Amino acid sequence: MRRPVVVIGGGTSGCTVAALLAATTTREIVLVESGNTSTHDDEPRFMDVISEHNTSPFAMVGLVEGGIAVPYVQAHALGGGSAVNGMILSGEPPTFIEGLTRLAQPEEMGSVSRALLAAGGAPSRLWWNGGRWNPGRAVQHLVEEGRISIVKQDVALLTGNSGAVQEVHTEHSVIAADHVVMCAGAIATPTLLLSSGMGAVNPQIGVGLQDHPTVAFTMARADDDLGVFDASVHLKGATTSGGRFIVLAYERVSREVFSDALITVSLMTPTSRGAVQIHDGEISVNMNMLSTEADAVAMRESVRELLRICNASSVQSTTKSIVIDDRGTGLHDLEAMADLDLDQWIRGNLSFVSHASSSCSSAIDVDGGLRGFANVTIADASGLPTVPSETPAASVTIEATRIGRLLGEKLA
């Protein structure tokens, strides 16, 4: 009797892969995902979807060399980030889910979004067309049909021998595995592999980690016109070196706070790379953001563009005030800074957008196979060669679909 195919992680990639394997093979499929099924697919305001039940800070991450570590938050739900994220698709949707997205309409936008639109932005394409696109729904149907089984536990360890994983150890059980597909995310996937001792066979596990460096300003709203969606407009731009950035406006800062809005800028084409590493049994995660001169300059230019946008008449008329940091720095203070001073301010006020990627890109072959292990495939964002230059859900879905189909043919 053949052992099952075990998919670890039921996020965007894990649900995509599991559904494809169910459609293309007769193999038993076990999906290991401790998160619950989202019940908010019809909620247009993504900040009403985010809660402590479906997101969790699961790792402390250093953003810049020598900086303090901050909690990294990741979706904790069947469907993953696609079940709880901001719904913004800044690139084109995959052709095979055509019709499940649409452009936000002006009458649906809140005043902050319309202000960014007037400052040169464009309506965002949303993972929304009468409801949120959530790959967890397809998996839930397959579970109900008995085609996929879900183990609602966290994975603690992988064990095996002769270059193959034979058992997946969860909190309370051991699952025999014929093939393991890693879809836990660009931090959790290398963390599990390294904690299982697999870095001794493949030292590239965890190498190449990236995310989108981000700076956020808080805006005190001048009205309560929140529109339909929490975010529906973006503004794209390029730096003098060809780097790409994106500015996003959010109608509020959280589900509880309606009086403030956010405006952010993210560098979408970083070249800096960090790593997930293990030393004496302890995992460390370091993004190493802005470690290249190209990134430092591109982020500086991106922030200066954000300052220009914040001074636009449409934005100024929509906000009472704009808070730059917790030390009372104003827009004019930031504008007056010399380049090196602004670089230092950015490093001290940098954040991320939970788009971790590429931490195992050098550890796999072209089909996602983990080198040194005959039956381990990586199909999540950790296998992408670089962090996507658009919001990553589409790239993750496309790659998970490609690898899932190849694996289905192999395991049929």
GROMACS .gro file of C-alpha atoms in nm:
model
  412
    1MET     CA    1   0.000   0.000   0.000
    2ARG     CA    2   0.140   0.335  -0.105
    3ARG     CA    3   0.188   0.602   0.156
    4PRO     CA    4   0.012   0.935   0.102
    5VAL     CA    5   0.138   1.252  -0.056
    6VAL     CA    6   0.167   1.502   0.229
    7VAL     CA    7   0.127   1.874   0.157
    8ILE     CA    8   0.259   2.087   0.443
    9GLY     CA    9   0.080   2.421   0.464
   10GLY     CA   10  -0.268   2.505   0.341
   11GLY     CA   11  -0.207   2.856   0.216
   12THR     CA   12  -0.231   2.987  -0.140
   13SER     CA   13   0.028   2.742  -0.273
   14GLY     CA   14  -0.070   2.445  -0.057
   15CYS     CA   15  -0.438   2.462  -0.150
   16THR     CA   16  -0.350   2.508  -0.517
   17VAL     CA   17  -0.116   2.208  -0.518
   18ALA     CA   18  -0.349   1.984  -0.316
   19ALA     CA   19  -0.645   2.057  -0.545
   20LEU     CA   20  -0.437   1.988  -0.856
   21LEU     CA   21  -0.305   1.660  -0.717
   22ALA     CA   22  -0.658   1.555  -0.632
   23ALA     CA   23  -0.761   1.623  -0.991
   24THR     CA   24  -0.463   1.460  -1.164
   25THR     CA   25  -0.374   1.158  -0.948
   26THR     CA   26  -0.544   0.879  -0.759
   27ARG     CA   27  -0.301   0.913  -0.471
   28GLU     CA   28  -0.411   0.970  -0.112
   29ILE     CA   29  -0.351   1.335  -0.025
   30VAL     CA   30  -0.302   1.465   0.327
   31LEU     CA   31  -0.294   1.841   0.380
   32VAL     CA   32  -0.140   1.952   0.709
   33GLU     CA   33  -0.284   2.292   0.808
   34SER     CA   34  -0.374   2.400   1.160
   35GLY     CA   35  -0.564   2.713   1.053
   36ASN     CA   36  -0.942   2.723   1.027
   37THR     CA   37  -1.151   2.774   0.717
   38SER     CA   38  -1.221   3.143   0.661
   39THR     CA   39  -1.585   3.242   0.697
   40HIS     CA   40  -1.535   3.592   0.554
   41ASP     CA   41  -1.508   3.539   0.178
   42ASP     CA   42  -1.797   3.781   0.123
   43GLU     CA   43  -1.647   4.060   0.337
   44PRO     CA   44  -1.504   4.338   0.112
   45ARG     CA   45  -1.309   4.511   0.391
   46PHE     CA   46  -1.000   4.301   0.441
   47MET     CA   47  -0.920   4.454   0.779
   48ASP     CA   48  -1.246   4.306   0.906
   49VAL     CA   49  -1.118   3.966   0.796
   50ILE     CA   50  -0.785   3.991   0.978
   51SER     CA   51  -0.802   3.868   1.336
   52GLU     CA   52  -0.586   3.690   1.590
   53HIS     CA   53  -0.757   3.367   1.482
   54ASN     CA   54  -0.640   3.373   1.121
   55THR     CA   55  -0.310   3.559   1.143
   56SER     CA   56  -0.022   3.492   1.375
   57PRO     CA   57   0.326   3.634   1.448
   58PHE     CA   58   0.529   3.315   1.438
   59ALA     CA   59   0.889   3.435   1.400
   60MET     CA   60   1.109   3.724   1.506
   61VAL     CA   61   1.273   3.877   1.202
   62GLY     CA   62   1.563   4.120   1.170
   63LEU     CA   63   1.489   4.367   0.890
   64VAL     CA   64   1.825   4.542   0.861
   65GLU     CA   65   2.172   4.449   0.977
   66GLY     CA   66   2.212   4.545   1.340
   67GLY     CA   67   1.844   4.635   1.379
   68ILE     CA   68   1.603   4.496   1.635
   69ALA     CA   69   1.396   4.191   1.548
   70VAL     CA   70   1.023   4.237   1.489
   71PRO     CA   71   0.737   3.985   1.471
   72TYR     CA   72   0.666   3.844   1.127
   73VAL     CA   73   0.294   3.798   1.075
   74GLN     CA   74   0.159   3.532   0.841
   75ALA     CA   75  -0.190   3.416   0.754
   76HIS     CA   76  -0.310   3.122   0.960
   77ALA     CA   77  -0.612   2.994   0.770
   78LEU     CA   78  -0.709   2.746   0.502
   79GLY     CA   79  -0.638   2.946   0.189
   80GLY     CA   80  -0.358   3.138   0.359
   81GLY     CA   81  -0.290   3.494   0.254
   82SER     CA   82  -0.549   3.472  -0.021
   83ALA     CA   83  -0.814   3.419   0.249
   84VAL     CA   84  -0.719   3.726   0.452
   85ASN     CA   85  -0.498   3.962   0.249
   86GLY     CA   86  -0.568   4.310   0.114
   87MET     CA   87  -0.711   4.175  -0.212
   88ILE     CA   88  -0.488   4.407  -0.417
   89LEU     CA   89  -0.351   4.260  -0.739
   90SER     CA   90  -0.102   4.509  -0.878
   91GLY     CA   91  -0.016   4.292  -1.181
   92GLU     CA   92  -0.227   4.088  -1.420
   93PRO     CA   93  -0.424   3.788  -1.292
   94PRO     CA   94  -0.336   3.433  -1.400
   95THR     CA   95  -0.538   3.345  -1.710
   96PHE     CA   96  -0.683   3.033  -1.551
   97ILE     CA   97  -0.869   3.237  -1.287
   98GLU     CA   98  -0.989   3.501  -1.531
   99GLY     CA   99  -1.318   3.653  -1.421
  100LEU     CA  100  -1.245   3.619  -1.049
  101THR     CA  101  -1.088   3.966  -1.026
  102ARG     CA  102  -1.197   4.313  -1.130
  103LEU     CA  103  -1.095   4.678  -1.115
  104ALA     CA  104  -1.220   4.890  -0.827
  105GLN     CA  105  -1.470   5.156  -0.936
  106PRO     CA  106  -1.450   5.522  -0.828
  107GLU     CA  107  -1.786   5.505  -0.653
  108GLU     CA  108  -1.651   5.223  -0.436
  109MET     CA  109  -1.344   5.414  -0.322
  110GLY     CA  110  -1.311   5.602   0.004
  111SER     CA  111  -1.182   5.960   0.020
  112VAL     CA  112  -0.821   5.859   0.087
  113SER     CA  113  -0.819   5.626  -0.212
  114ARG     CA  114  -0.970   5.896  -0.432
  115ALA     CA  115  -0.702   6.138  -0.308
  116LEU     CA  116  -0.427   5.900  -0.423
  117LEU     CA  117  -0.613   5.857  -0.752
  118ALA     CA  118  -0.612   6.234  -0.802
  119ALA     CA  119  -0.240   6.245  -0.718
  120GLY     CA  120  -0.161   6.019  -1.013
  121GLY     CA  121  -0.268   5.676  -0.892
  122ALA     CA  122  -0.476   5.415  -1.070
  123PRO     CA  123  -0.763   5.186  -0.966
  124SER     CA  124  -0.633   4.855  -0.833
  125ARG     CA  125  -0.734   4.521  -0.971
  126LEU     CA  126  -0.879   4.331  -0.678
  127TRP     CA  127  -0.902   3.962  -0.594
  128TRP     CA  128  -1.272   4.029  -0.576
  129ASN     CA  129  -1.573   3.980  -0.801
  130GLY     CA  130  -1.875   3.952  -0.576
  131GLY     CA  131  -1.653   3.774  -0.323
  132ARG     CA  132  -1.290   3.710  -0.234
  133TRP     CA  133  -1.082   3.467  -0.437
  134ASN     CA  134  -0.985   3.199  -0.186
  135PRO     CA  135  -0.826   2.868  -0.298
  136GLY     CA  136  -0.923   2.721   0.039
  137ARG     CA  137  -1.282   2.689  -0.082
  138ALA     CA  138  -1.189   2.433  -0.348
  139VAL     CA  139  -0.997   2.230  -0.093
  140GLN     CA  140  -1.286   2.240   0.152
  141HIS     CA  141  -1.514   2.093  -0.116
  142LEU     CA  142  -1.260   1.816  -0.183
  143VAL     CA  143  -1.242   1.741   0.189
  144GLU     CA  144  -1.620   1.711   0.202
  145GLU     CA  145  -1.603   1.472  -0.095
  146GLY     CA  146  -1.340   1.260   0.082
  147ARG     CA  147  -1.073   1.328  -0.180
  148ILE     CA  148  -0.838   1.521   0.055
  149SER     CA  149  -0.793   1.480   0.429
  150ILE     CA  150  -0.677   1.762   0.653
  151VAL     CA  151  -0.466   1.721   0.966
  152LYS     CA  152  -0.528   2.034   1.176
  153GLN     CA  153  -0.195   2.040   1.353
  154ASP     CA  154   0.141   2.208   1.314
  155VAL     CA  155   0.437   2.014   1.175
  156ALA     CA  156   0.728   1.980   1.414
  157LEU     CA  157   0.980   1.758   1.235
  158LEU     CA  158   1.057   1.561   0.919
  159THR     CA  159   1.247   1.233   0.946
  160GLY     CA  160   1.382   0.976   0.701
  161ASN     CA  161   1.699   0.832   0.556
  162SER     CA  162   1.885   0.777   0.229
  163GLY     CA  163   1.794   1.118   0.098
  164ALA     CA  164   1.420   1.082   0.143
  165VAL     CA  165   1.164   1.197   0.397
  166GLN     CA  166   0.958   0.909   0.531
  167GLU     CA  167   0.764   1.060   0.819
  168VAL     CA  168   0.602   1.393   0.898
  169HIS     CA  169   0.579   1.452   1.273
  170THR     CA  170   0.303   1.682   1.391
  171GLU     CA  171   0.221   1.792   1.745
  172HIS     CA  172   0.027   1.476   1.821
  173SER     CA  173   0.081   1.228   1.538
  174VAL     CA  174   0.321   1.081   1.283
  175ILE     CA  175   0.222   1.066   0.917
  176ALA     CA  176   0.399   0.823   0.685
  177ALA     CA  177   0.477   0.998   0.358
  178ASP     CA  178   0.560   0.884   0.006
  179HIS     CA  179   0.617   1.240  -0.112
  180VAL     CA  180   0.627   1.570   0.078
  181VAL     CA  181   0.532   1.905  -0.074
  182MET     CA  182   0.650   2.207   0.124
  183CYS     CA  183   0.401   2.497   0.111
  184ALA     CA  184   0.446   2.650   0.455
  185GLY     CA  185   0.589   2.982   0.333
  186ALA     CA  186   0.929   3.139   0.282
  187ILE     CA  187   1.012   3.149   0.652
  188ALA     CA  188   0.831   2.843   0.788
  189THR     CA  189   0.946   2.610   0.508
  190PRO     CA  190   1.324   2.659   0.558
  191THR     CA  191   1.272   2.671   0.935
  192LEU     CA  192   1.118   2.323   0.929
  193LEU     CA  193   1.376   2.185   0.687
  194LEU     CA  194   1.670   2.323   0.886
  195SER     CA  195   1.522   2.211   1.220
  196SER     CA  196   1.497   1.862   1.071
  197GLY     CA  197   1.870   1.860   0.996
  198MET     CA  198   1.831   1.881   0.619
  199GLY     CA  199   2.067   2.176   0.588
  200ALA     CA  200   2.359   1.934   0.631
  201VAL     CA  201   2.264   1.777   0.298
  202ASN     CA  202   2.160   2.096   0.120
  203PRO     CA  203   2.333   2.406   0.260
  204GLN     CA  204   2.135   2.636   0.027
  205ILE     CA  205   1.819   2.589   0.233
  206GLY     CA  206   1.725   2.929   0.376
  207VAL     CA  207   1.957   3.129   0.152
  208GLY     CA  208   1.825   3.423  -0.053
  209LEU     CA  209   1.537   3.552   0.161
  210GLN     CA  210   1.367   3.869   0.038
  211ASP     CA  211   1.065   4.087   0.114
  212HIS     CA  212   0.945   4.428   0.001
  213PRO     CA  213   1.098   4.705   0.218
  214THR     CA  214   0.819   4.942   0.318
  215VAL     CA  215   0.771   5.278   0.486
  216ALA     CA  216   0.428   5.379   0.619
  217PHE     CA  217   0.283   5.716   0.722
  218THR     CA  218  -0.031   5.754   0.935
  219MET     CA  219  -0.288   6.011   0.824
  220ALA     CA  220  -0.558   6.159   1.048
  221ARG     CA  221  -0.871   6.151   0.835
  222ALA     CA  222  -1.069   6.468   0.765
  223ASP     CA  223  -1.391   6.270   0.705
  224ASP     CA  224  -1.547   5.927   0.754
  225ASP     CA  225  -1.592   5.834   0.387
  226LEU     CA  226  -1.438   5.487   0.393
  227GLY     CA  227  -1.582   5.356   0.067
  228VAL     CA  228  -1.642   4.985   0.008
  229PHE     CA  229  -1.287   4.849   0.017
  230ASP     CA  230  -1.006   4.921   0.264
  231ALA     CA  231  -0.763   4.961  -0.026
  232SER     CA  232  -0.852   5.017  -0.390
  233VAL     CA  233  -0.593   5.250  -0.550
  234HIS     CA  234  -0.222   5.220  -0.615
  235LEU     CA  235   0.047   5.438  -0.768
  236LYS     CA  236   0.343   5.279  -0.942
  237GLY     CA  237   0.672   5.449  -1.012
  238ALA     CA  238   1.033   5.392  -1.108
  239THR     CA  239   1.360   5.511  -0.958
  240THR     CA  240   1.646   5.661  -1.159
  241SER     CA  241   1.818   5.321  -1.164
  242GLY     CA  242   1.509   5.143  -1.294
  243GLY     CA  243   1.388   5.011  -0.961
  244ARG     CA  244   1.014   4.989  -0.915
  245PHE     CA  245   0.803   5.102  -0.621
  246ILE     CA  246   0.435   5.108  -0.536
  247VAL     CA  247   0.237   5.348  -0.318
  248LEU     CA  248  -0.081   5.218  -0.154
  249ALA     CA  249  -0.350   5.399   0.044
  250TYR     CA  250  -0.551   5.225   0.318
  251GLU     CA  251  -0.874   5.380   0.442
  252ARG     CA  252  -0.798   5.281   0.804
  253VAL     CA  253  -0.512   5.139   1.007
  254SER     CA  254  -0.703   4.848   1.163
  255ARG     CA  255  -1.051   4.707   1.202
  256GLU     CA  256  -1.096   4.911   1.522
  257VAL     CA  257  -0.944   5.245   1.417
  258PHE     CA  258  -1.153   5.441   1.165
  259SER     CA  259  -1.012   5.788   1.236
  260ASP     CA  260  -0.672   5.721   1.080
  261ALA     CA  261  -0.563   5.605   0.737
  262LEU     CA  262  -0.231   5.472   0.606
  263ILE     CA  263  -0.023   5.554   0.304
  264THR     CA  264   0.276   5.332   0.228
  265VAL     CA  265   0.554   5.295  -0.024
  266SER     CA  266   0.724   4.963  -0.095
  267LEU     CA  267   1.033   4.891  -0.303
  268MET     CA  268   0.917   4.610  -0.531
  269THR     CA  269   1.252   4.521  -0.692
  270PRO     CA  270   1.501   4.480  -0.407
  271THR     CA  271   1.838   4.320  -0.471
  272SER     CA  272   1.937   4.268  -0.106
  273ARG     CA  273   1.904   3.917   0.029
  274GLY     CA  274   1.893   3.768   0.375
  275ALA     CA  275   1.869   3.419   0.515
  276VAL     CA  276   1.694   3.179   0.748
  277GLN     CA  277   1.971   3.008   0.943
  278ILE     CA  278   2.019   2.763   1.228
  279HIS     CA  279   2.296   2.787   1.487
  280ASP     CA  280   2.320   2.546   1.779
  281GLY     CA  281   1.961   2.445   1.720
  282GLU     CA  282   1.831   2.805   1.722
  283ILE     CA  283   1.668   2.953   1.413
  284SER     CA  284   1.745   3.312   1.316
  285VAL     CA  285   1.574   3.508   1.038
  286ASN     CA  286   1.742   3.812   0.888
  287MET     CA  287   1.597   3.996   0.589
  288ASN     CA  288   1.914   4.207   0.544
  289MET     CA  289   1.707   4.477   0.372
  290LEU     CA  290   1.874   4.774   0.202
  291SER     CA  291   2.216   4.611   0.232
  292THR     CA  292   2.303   4.697  -0.129
  293GLU     CA  293   2.373   5.054  -0.236
  294ALA     CA  294   2.121   5.015  -0.517
  295ASP     CA  295   1.843   4.933  -0.269
  296ALA     CA  296   1.937   5.215  -0.031
  297VAL     CA  297   1.924   5.471  -0.313
  298ALA     CA  298   1.604   5.328  -0.461
  299MET     CA  299   1.429   5.330  -0.123
  300ARG     CA  300   1.539   5.688  -0.060
  301GLU     CA  301   1.394   5.796  -0.395
  302SER     CA  302   1.075   5.602  -0.321
  303VAL     CA  303   1.029   5.780   0.012
  304ARG     CA  304   1.089   6.117  -0.150
  305GLU     CA  305   0.813   6.032  -0.398
  306LEU     CA  306   0.585   5.940  -0.108
  307LEU     CA  307   0.656   6.283   0.042
  308ARG     CA  308   0.561   6.447  -0.287
  309ILE     CA  309   0.233   6.257  -0.293
  310CYS     CA  310   0.156   6.347   0.067
  311ASN     CA  311   0.198   6.716  -0.024
  312ALA     CA  312  -0.042   6.688  -0.319
  313SER     CA  313  -0.350   6.906  -0.274
  314SER     CA  314  -0.586   6.607  -0.297
  315VAL     CA  315  -0.410   6.430  -0.010
  316GLN     CA  316  -0.370   6.742   0.202
  317SER     CA  317  -0.742   6.822   0.174
  318THR     CA  318  -0.833   6.469   0.284
  319THR     CA  319  -0.620   6.462   0.599
  320LYS     CA  320  -0.592   6.673   0.912
  321SER     CA  321  -0.232   6.576   0.974
  322ILE     CA  322   0.026   6.316   0.873
  323VAL     CA  323   0.238   6.135   1.132
  324ILE     CA  324   0.577   6.025   1.004
  325ASP     CA  325   0.716   5.852   1.312
  326ASP     CA  326   0.675   5.838   1.689
  327ARG     CA  327   0.922   6.124   1.746
  328GLY     CA  328   0.711   6.399   1.591
  329THR     CA  329   0.902   6.426   1.264
  330GLY     CA  330   0.703   6.621   1.007
  331LEU     CA  331   0.684   6.606   0.627
  332HIS     CA  332   0.899   6.918   0.596
  333ASP     CA  333   1.159   6.774   0.836
  334LEU     CA  334   1.191   6.465   0.621
  335GLU     CA  335   1.204   6.668   0.300
  336ALA     CA  336   1.488   6.879   0.439
  337MET     CA  337   1.707   6.582   0.533
  338ALA     CA  338   2.028   6.520   0.343
  339ASP     CA  339   2.050   6.187   0.166
  340LEU     CA  340   2.255   6.010   0.435
  341ASP     CA  341   2.030   6.138   0.712
  342LEU     CA  342   1.722   6.024   0.524
  343ASP     CA  343   1.883   5.683   0.467
  344GLN     CA  344   1.937   5.650   0.841
  345TRP     CA  345   1.578   5.754   0.914
  346ILE     CA  346   1.448   5.495   0.667
  347ARG     CA  347   1.649   5.216   0.827
  348GLY     CA  348   1.505   5.308   1.165
  349ASN     CA  349   1.146   5.319   1.038
  350LEU     CA  350   1.144   5.033   0.793
  351SER     CA  351   0.872   4.769   0.791
  352PHE     CA  352   0.767   4.483   0.565
  353VAL     CA  353   0.446   4.356   0.405
  354SER     CA  354   0.460   3.981   0.475
  355HIS     CA  355   0.573   3.906   0.121
  356ALA     CA  356   0.867   3.686   0.226
  357SER     CA  357   1.008   3.498  -0.071
  358SER     CA  358   1.299   3.315  -0.231
  359SER     CA  359   1.457   3.158   0.079
  360CYS     CA  360   1.501   2.822  -0.093
  361SER     CA  361   1.541   2.937  -0.453
  362SER     CA  362   1.901   2.811  -0.470
  363ALA     CA  363   1.815   2.483  -0.300
  364ILE     CA  364   1.576   2.345  -0.563
  365ASP     CA  365   1.579   2.234  -0.924
  366VAL     CA  366   1.363   2.383  -1.198
  367ASP     CA  367   1.068   2.163  -1.104
  368GLY     CA  368   1.080   2.252  -0.734
  369GLY     CA  369   1.261   1.936  -0.627
  370LEU     CA  370   1.475   1.987  -0.316
  371ARG     CA  371   1.829   1.885  -0.411
  372GLY     CA  372   1.959   1.595  -0.207
  373PHE     CA  373   1.612   1.458  -0.135
  374ALA     CA  374   1.430   1.231  -0.379
  375ASN     CA  375   1.078   1.294  -0.254
  376VAL     CA  376   1.061   1.655  -0.136
  377THR     CA  377   0.918   1.933  -0.351
  378ILE     CA  378   0.895   2.304  -0.267
  379ALA     CA  379   0.599   2.482  -0.426
  380ASP     CA  380   0.556   2.799  -0.220
  381ALA     CA  381   0.706   3.149  -0.232
  382SER     CA  382   1.036   3.023  -0.091
  383GLY     CA  383   1.110   2.868  -0.431
  384LEU     CA  384   1.058   3.185  -0.636
  385PRO     CA  385   1.390   3.314  -0.778
  386THR     CA  386   1.323   3.666  -0.648
  387VAL     CA  387   1.046   3.837  -0.457
  388PRO     CA  388   0.781   3.927  -0.720
  389SER     CA  389   0.784   4.284  -0.848
  390GLU     CA  390   0.405   4.287  -0.807
  391THR     CA  391   0.193   4.178  -0.512
  392PRO     CA  392   0.288   3.808  -0.492
  393ALA     CA  393  -0.040   3.611  -0.485
  394ALA     CA  394  -0.051   3.576  -0.864
  395SER     CA  395   0.314   3.466  -0.892
  396VAL     CA  396   0.272   3.216  -0.610
  397THR     CA  397  -0.045   3.076  -0.768
  398ILE     CA  398   0.114   3.043  -1.112
  399GLU     CA  399   0.423   2.865  -0.980
  400ALA     CA  400   0.224   2.637  -0.748
  401THR     CA  401   0.004   2.545  -1.043
  402ARG     CA  402   0.303   2.466  -1.263
  403ILE     CA  403   0.475   2.254  -1.001
  404GLY     CA  404   0.150   2.086  -0.896
  405ARG     CA  405   0.079   1.978  -1.253
  406LEU     CA  406   0.432   1.844  -1.303
  407LEU     CA  407   0.413   1.657  -0.975
  408GLY     CA  408   0.070   1.519  -1.062
  409GLU     CA  409   0.212   1.375  -1.384
  410LYS     CA  410   0.504   1.224  -1.195
  411LEU     CA  411   0.292   1.068  -0.922
  412ALA     CA  412  -0.007   0.958  -1.132
   0.00000   0.00000   0.00000
